[in-house]
mmCIF file of C-alpha atoms in Angstrom:
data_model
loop_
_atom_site.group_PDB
_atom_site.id
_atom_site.type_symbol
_atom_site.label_atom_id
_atom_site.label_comp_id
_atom_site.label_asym_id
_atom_site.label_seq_id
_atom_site.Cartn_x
_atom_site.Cartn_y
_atom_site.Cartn_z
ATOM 1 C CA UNK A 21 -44.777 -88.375 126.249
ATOM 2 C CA UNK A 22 -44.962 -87.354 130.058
ATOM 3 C CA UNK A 23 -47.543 -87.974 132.368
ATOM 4 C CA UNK A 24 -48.049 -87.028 136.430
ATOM 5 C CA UNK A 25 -49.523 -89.175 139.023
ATOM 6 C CA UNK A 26 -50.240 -87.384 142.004
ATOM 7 C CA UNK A 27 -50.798 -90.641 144.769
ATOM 8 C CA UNK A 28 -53.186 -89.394 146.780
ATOM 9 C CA UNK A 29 -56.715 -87.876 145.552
ATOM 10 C CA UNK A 30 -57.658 -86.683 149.129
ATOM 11 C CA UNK A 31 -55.813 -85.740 151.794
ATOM 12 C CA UNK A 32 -57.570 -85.138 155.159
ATOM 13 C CA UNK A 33 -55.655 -83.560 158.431
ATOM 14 C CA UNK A 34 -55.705 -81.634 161.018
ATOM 15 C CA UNK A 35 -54.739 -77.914 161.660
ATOM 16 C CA UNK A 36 -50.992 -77.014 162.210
ATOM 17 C CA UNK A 37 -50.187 -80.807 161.613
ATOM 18 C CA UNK A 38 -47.758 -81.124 158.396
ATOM 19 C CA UNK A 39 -48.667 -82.597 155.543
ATOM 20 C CA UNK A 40 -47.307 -84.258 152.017
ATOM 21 C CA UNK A 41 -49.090 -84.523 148.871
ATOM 22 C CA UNK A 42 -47.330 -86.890 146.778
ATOM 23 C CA UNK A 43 -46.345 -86.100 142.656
ATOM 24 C CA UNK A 44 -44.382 -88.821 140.523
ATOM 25 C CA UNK A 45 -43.720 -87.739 137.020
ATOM 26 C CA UNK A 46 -42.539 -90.300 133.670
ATOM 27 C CA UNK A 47 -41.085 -88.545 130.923
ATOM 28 C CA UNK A 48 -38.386 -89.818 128.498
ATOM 29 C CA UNK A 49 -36.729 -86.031 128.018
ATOM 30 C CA UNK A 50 -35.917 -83.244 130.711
ATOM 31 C CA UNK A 51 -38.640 -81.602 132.478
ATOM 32 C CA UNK A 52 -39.895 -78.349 134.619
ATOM 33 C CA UNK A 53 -41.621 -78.878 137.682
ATOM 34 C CA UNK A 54 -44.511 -77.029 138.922
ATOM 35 C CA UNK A 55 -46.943 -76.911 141.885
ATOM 36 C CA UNK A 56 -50.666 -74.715 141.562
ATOM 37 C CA UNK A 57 -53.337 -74.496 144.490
ATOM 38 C CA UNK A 58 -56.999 -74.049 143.006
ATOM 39 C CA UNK A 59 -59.195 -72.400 145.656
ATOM 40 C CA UNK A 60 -62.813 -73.485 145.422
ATOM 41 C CA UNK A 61 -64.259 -72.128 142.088
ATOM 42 C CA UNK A 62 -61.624 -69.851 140.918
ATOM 43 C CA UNK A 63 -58.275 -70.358 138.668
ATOM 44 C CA UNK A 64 -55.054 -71.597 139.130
ATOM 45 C CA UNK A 65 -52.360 -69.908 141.299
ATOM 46 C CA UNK A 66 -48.487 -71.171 141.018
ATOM 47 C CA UNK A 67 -47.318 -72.400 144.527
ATOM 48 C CA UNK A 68 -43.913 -73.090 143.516
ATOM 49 C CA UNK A 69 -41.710 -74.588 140.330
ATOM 50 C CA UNK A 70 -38.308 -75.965 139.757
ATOM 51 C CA UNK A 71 -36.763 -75.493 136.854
ATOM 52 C CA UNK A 72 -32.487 -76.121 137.803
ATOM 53 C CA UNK A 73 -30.426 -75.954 140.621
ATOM 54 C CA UNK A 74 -31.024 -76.755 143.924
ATOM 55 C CA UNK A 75 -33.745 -79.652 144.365
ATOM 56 C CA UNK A 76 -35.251 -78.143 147.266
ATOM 57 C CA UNK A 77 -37.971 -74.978 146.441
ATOM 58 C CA UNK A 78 -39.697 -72.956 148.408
ATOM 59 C CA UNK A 79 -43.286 -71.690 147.552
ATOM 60 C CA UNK A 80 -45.741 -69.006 148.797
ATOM 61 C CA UNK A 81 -47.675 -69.796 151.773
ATOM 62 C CA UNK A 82 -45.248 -71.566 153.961
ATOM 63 C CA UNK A 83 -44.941 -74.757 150.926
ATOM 64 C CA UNK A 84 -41.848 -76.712 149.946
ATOM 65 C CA UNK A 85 -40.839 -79.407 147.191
ATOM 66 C CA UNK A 86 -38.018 -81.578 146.824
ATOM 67 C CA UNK A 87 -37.306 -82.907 143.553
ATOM 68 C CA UNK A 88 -35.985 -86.215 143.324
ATOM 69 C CA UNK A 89 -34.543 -87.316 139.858
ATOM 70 C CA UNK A 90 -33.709 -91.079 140.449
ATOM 71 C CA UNK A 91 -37.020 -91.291 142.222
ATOM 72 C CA UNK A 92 -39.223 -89.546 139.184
ATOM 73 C CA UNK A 93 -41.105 -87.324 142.421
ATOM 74 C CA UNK A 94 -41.827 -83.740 143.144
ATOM 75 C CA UNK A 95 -43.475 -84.033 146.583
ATOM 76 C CA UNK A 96 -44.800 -80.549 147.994
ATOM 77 C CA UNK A 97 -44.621 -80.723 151.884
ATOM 78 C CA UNK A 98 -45.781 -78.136 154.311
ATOM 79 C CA UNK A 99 -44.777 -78.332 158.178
ATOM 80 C CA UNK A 100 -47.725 -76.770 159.812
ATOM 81 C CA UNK A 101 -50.965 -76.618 157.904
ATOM 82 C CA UNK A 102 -53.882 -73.918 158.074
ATOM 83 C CA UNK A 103 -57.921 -74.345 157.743
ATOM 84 C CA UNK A 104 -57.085 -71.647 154.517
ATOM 85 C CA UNK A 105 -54.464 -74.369 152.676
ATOM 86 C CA UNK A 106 -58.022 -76.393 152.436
ATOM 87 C CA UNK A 107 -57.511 -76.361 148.429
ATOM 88 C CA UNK A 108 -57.136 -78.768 145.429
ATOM 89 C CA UNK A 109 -53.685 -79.387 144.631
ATOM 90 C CA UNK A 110 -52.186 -79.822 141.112
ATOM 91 C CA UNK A 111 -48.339 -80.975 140.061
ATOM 92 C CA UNK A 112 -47.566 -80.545 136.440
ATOM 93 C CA UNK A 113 -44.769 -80.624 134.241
ATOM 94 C CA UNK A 114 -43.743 -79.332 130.741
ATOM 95 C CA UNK A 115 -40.812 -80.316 128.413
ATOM 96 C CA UNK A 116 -37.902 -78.418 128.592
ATOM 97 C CA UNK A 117 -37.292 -76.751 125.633
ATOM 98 C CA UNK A 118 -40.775 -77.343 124.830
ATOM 99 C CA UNK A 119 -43.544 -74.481 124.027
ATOM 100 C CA UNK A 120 -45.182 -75.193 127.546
ATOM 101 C CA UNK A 121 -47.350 -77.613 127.383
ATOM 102 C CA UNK A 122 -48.604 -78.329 130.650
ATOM 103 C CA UNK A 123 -49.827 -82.532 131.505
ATOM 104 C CA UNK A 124 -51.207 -82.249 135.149
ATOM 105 C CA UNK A 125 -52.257 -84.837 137.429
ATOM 106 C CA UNK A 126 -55.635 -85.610 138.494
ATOM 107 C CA UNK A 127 -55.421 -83.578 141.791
ATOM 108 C CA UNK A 128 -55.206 -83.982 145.242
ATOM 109 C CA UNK A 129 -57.808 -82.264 147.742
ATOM 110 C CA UNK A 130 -56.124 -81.298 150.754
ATOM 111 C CA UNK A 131 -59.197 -81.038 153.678
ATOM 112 C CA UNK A 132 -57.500 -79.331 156.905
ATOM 113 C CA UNK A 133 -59.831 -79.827 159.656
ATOM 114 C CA UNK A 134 -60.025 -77.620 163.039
ATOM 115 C CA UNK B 30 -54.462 -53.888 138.154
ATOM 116 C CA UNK B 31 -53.281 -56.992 135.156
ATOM 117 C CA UNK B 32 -54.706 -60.141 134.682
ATOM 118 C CA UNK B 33 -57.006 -62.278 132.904
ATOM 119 C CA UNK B 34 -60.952 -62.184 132.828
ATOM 120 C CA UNK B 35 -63.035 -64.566 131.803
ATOM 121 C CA UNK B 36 -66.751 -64.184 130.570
ATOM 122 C CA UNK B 37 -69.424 -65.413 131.723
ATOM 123 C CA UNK B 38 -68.978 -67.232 135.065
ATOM 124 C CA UNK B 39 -72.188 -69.551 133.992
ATOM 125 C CA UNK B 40 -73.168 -70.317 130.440
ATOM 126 C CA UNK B 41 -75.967 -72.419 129.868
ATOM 127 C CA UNK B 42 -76.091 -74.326 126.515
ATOM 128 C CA UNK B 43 -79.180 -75.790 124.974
ATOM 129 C CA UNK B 44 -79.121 -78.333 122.259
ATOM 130 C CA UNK B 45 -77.429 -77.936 119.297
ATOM 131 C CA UNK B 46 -76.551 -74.307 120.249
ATOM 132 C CA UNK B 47 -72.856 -73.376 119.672
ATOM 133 C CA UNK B 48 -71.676 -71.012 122.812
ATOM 134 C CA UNK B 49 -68.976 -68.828 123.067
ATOM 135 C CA UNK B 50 -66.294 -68.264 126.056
ATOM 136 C CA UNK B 51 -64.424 -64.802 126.160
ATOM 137 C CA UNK B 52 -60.588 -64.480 127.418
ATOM 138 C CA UNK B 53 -58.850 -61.622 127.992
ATOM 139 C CA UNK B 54 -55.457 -60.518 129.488
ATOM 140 C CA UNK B 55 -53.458 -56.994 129.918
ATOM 141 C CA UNK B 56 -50.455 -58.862 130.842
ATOM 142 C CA UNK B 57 -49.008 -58.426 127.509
ATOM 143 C CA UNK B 58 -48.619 -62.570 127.131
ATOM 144 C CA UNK B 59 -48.022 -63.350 123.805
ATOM 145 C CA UNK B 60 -49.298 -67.247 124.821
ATOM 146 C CA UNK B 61 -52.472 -68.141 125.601
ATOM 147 C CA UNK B 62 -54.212 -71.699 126.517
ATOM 148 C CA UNK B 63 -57.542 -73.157 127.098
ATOM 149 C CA UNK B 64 -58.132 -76.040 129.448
ATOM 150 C CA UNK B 65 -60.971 -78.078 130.675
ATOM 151 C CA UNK B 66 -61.744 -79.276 134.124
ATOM 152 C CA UNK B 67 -63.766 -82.147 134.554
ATOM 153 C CA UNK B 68 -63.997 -83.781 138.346
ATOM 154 C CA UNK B 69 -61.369 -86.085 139.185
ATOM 155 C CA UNK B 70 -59.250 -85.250 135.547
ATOM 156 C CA UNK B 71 -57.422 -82.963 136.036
ATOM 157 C CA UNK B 72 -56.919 -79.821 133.491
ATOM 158 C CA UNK B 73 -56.810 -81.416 129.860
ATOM 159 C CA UNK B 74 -55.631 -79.031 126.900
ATOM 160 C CA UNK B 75 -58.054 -78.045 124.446
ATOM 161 C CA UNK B 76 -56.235 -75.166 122.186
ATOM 162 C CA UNK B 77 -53.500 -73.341 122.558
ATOM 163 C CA UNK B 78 -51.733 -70.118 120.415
ATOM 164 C CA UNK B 79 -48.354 -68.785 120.967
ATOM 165 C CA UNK B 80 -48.697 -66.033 118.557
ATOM 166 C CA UNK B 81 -51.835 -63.481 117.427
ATOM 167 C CA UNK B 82 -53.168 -65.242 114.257
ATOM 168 C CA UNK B 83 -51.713 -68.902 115.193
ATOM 169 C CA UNK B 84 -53.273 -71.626 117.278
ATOM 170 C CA UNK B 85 -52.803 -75.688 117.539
ATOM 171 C CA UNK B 86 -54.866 -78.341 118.920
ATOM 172 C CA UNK B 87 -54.276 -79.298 122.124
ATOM 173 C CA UNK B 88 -54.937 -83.323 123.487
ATOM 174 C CA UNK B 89 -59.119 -82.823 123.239
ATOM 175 C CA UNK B 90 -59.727 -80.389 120.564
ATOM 176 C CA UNK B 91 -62.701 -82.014 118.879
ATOM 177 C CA UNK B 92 -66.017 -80.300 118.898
ATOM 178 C CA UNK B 93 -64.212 -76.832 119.735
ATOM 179 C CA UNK B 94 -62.961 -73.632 118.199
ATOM 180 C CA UNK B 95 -60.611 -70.550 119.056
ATOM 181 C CA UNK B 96 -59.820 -67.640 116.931
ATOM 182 C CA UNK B 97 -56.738 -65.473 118.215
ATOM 183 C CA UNK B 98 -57.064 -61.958 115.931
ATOM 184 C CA UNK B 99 -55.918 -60.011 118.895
ATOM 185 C CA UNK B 100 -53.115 -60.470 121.448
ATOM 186 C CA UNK B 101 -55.124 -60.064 124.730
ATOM 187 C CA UNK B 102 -57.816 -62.359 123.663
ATOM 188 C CA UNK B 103 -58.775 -65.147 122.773
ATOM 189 C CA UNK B 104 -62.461 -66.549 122.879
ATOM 190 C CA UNK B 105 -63.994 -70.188 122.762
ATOM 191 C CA UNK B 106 -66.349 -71.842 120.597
ATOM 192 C CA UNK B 107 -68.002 -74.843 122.026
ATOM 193 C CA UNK B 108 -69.880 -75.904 119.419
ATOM 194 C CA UNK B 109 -72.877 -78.448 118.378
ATOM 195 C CA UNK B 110 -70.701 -81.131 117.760
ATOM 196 C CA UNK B 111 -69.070 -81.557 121.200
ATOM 197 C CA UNK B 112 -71.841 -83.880 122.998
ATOM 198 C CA UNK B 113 -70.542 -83.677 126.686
ATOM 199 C CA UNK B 114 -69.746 -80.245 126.915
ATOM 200 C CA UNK B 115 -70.504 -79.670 131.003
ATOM 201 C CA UNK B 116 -67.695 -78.590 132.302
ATOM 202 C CA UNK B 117 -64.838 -75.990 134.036
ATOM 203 C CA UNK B 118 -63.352 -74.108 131.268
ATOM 204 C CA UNK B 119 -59.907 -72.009 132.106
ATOM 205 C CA UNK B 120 -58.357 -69.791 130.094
ATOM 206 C CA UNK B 121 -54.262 -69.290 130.872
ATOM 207 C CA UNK B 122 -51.304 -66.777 129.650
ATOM 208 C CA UNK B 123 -48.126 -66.957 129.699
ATOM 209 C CA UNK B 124 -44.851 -65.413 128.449
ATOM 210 C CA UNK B 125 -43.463 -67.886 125.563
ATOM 211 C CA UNK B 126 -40.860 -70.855 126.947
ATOM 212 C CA UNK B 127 -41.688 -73.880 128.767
ATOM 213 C CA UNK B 128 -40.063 -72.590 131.667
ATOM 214 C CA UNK B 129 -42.866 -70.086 132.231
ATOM 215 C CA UNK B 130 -45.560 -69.615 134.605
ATOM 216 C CA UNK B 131 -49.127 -69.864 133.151
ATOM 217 C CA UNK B 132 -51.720 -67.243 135.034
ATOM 218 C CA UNK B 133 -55.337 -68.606 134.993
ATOM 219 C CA UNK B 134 -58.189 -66.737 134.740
ATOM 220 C CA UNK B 135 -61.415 -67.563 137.291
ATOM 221 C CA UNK B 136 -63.052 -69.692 134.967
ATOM 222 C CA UNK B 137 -66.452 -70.320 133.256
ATOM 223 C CA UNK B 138 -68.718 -73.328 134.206
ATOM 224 C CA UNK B 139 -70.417 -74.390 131.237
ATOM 225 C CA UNK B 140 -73.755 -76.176 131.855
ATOM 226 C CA UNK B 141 -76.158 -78.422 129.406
ATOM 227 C CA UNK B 142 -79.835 -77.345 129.401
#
């Protein structure tokens, strides 16, 4: 079975400094990585996901994520943050090969303060 | 314009009532999912159907029901017999493969009268 632990539940800064929310991931079988931003009240959007390849992805909005497989982490990182990435954060994963069953993590709230 | 709508925004349940959330996408998914959002949690999986007429229980199905008799929809039941029921319900699609991005509707906040 896999579960996601994102480290941080809130995660205050300050406008255009960078930030990193934190993902580690446990799962006995391959996995796809994913990254969704839930604006206050509404659905999930997809920020980013990694799938193969190249461990480094880039996102919408300016956001990264390095995959790390000895390290079990997807961390999303962006270098200069805006009041509008104020957000809750998700990481997920789903078993490749899998029907796509998403586990997520609990969340972290990213506050970006003027 | 494609996408997925969910009905209502609020719902208001009373005791012992059974309610009803509607989902519907024009994206042509053959998947669809239900989650629920509680503070703190996460999304959890309630049902989900990869196929019109098929659907498995997800990690908390108990006290909940889906029918899926059409391929762009795919409604709720929350019924009597799930006794917290306040939360964020959201209703995703996806194209089949685990590989695939889900697209989330705006949700439905489901309160207890």
């Amino acid at each position: 079975a896999q579960s996601v632990t994102q480290l941080d539940s809130q995660v205050p800064v300050f406008e255009e400094a960078p930030v990193e929310l934190r993902c580690n991931y446990s799962s006995s079988v391959s996995v796809y990585l994913f990254w969704y931003v839930q604006y206050p009240n509404q659905g999930l959007q997809l920020l980013l996901k990694y799938l193969s390849g190249s461990t480094l992805v880039k996102g919408i909005n300016g956001f990264e994520a390095e995959f790390n497989k000895s390290q079990t982490s997807f961390h999303l990182r962006k270098p200069s943050v805006h009041i509008s990435d104020t957000a809750e954060y998700f990481c997920a994963v789903s078993e490749t090969g899998g029907y796509n069953k998403l586990i997520f993590g609990a969340g972290t709230r990213l506050a970006v303060h003027p | 314009d494609g996408g997925i709508t969910q009905s209502p925004k609020y719902l208001f349940r009373k005791e012992g009532q059974n309610v009803t959330l509607s989902c519907e996408q024009n994206l042509n998914h053959d998947a669809m999912y239900w989650y629920r959002q509680d503070p703190g949690q996460g999304l959890r999986l309630i049902y989900y159907s990869q196929i019109v007429n098929d659907f498995q229980k997800g990690d908390i199905a108990e006290g909940y029901s889906v029918s899926r008799e059409k391929k762009e929809s795919f409604p709720l039941t929350v019924t009597s017999a799930q006794k917290n029921p306040t939360a964020f319900y959201l209703c995703a699609s996806s194209v089949s493969g685990s590989q695939e991005t889900q697209y989330f509707g705006p949700g439905t906040r489901l309160l207890v009268l």
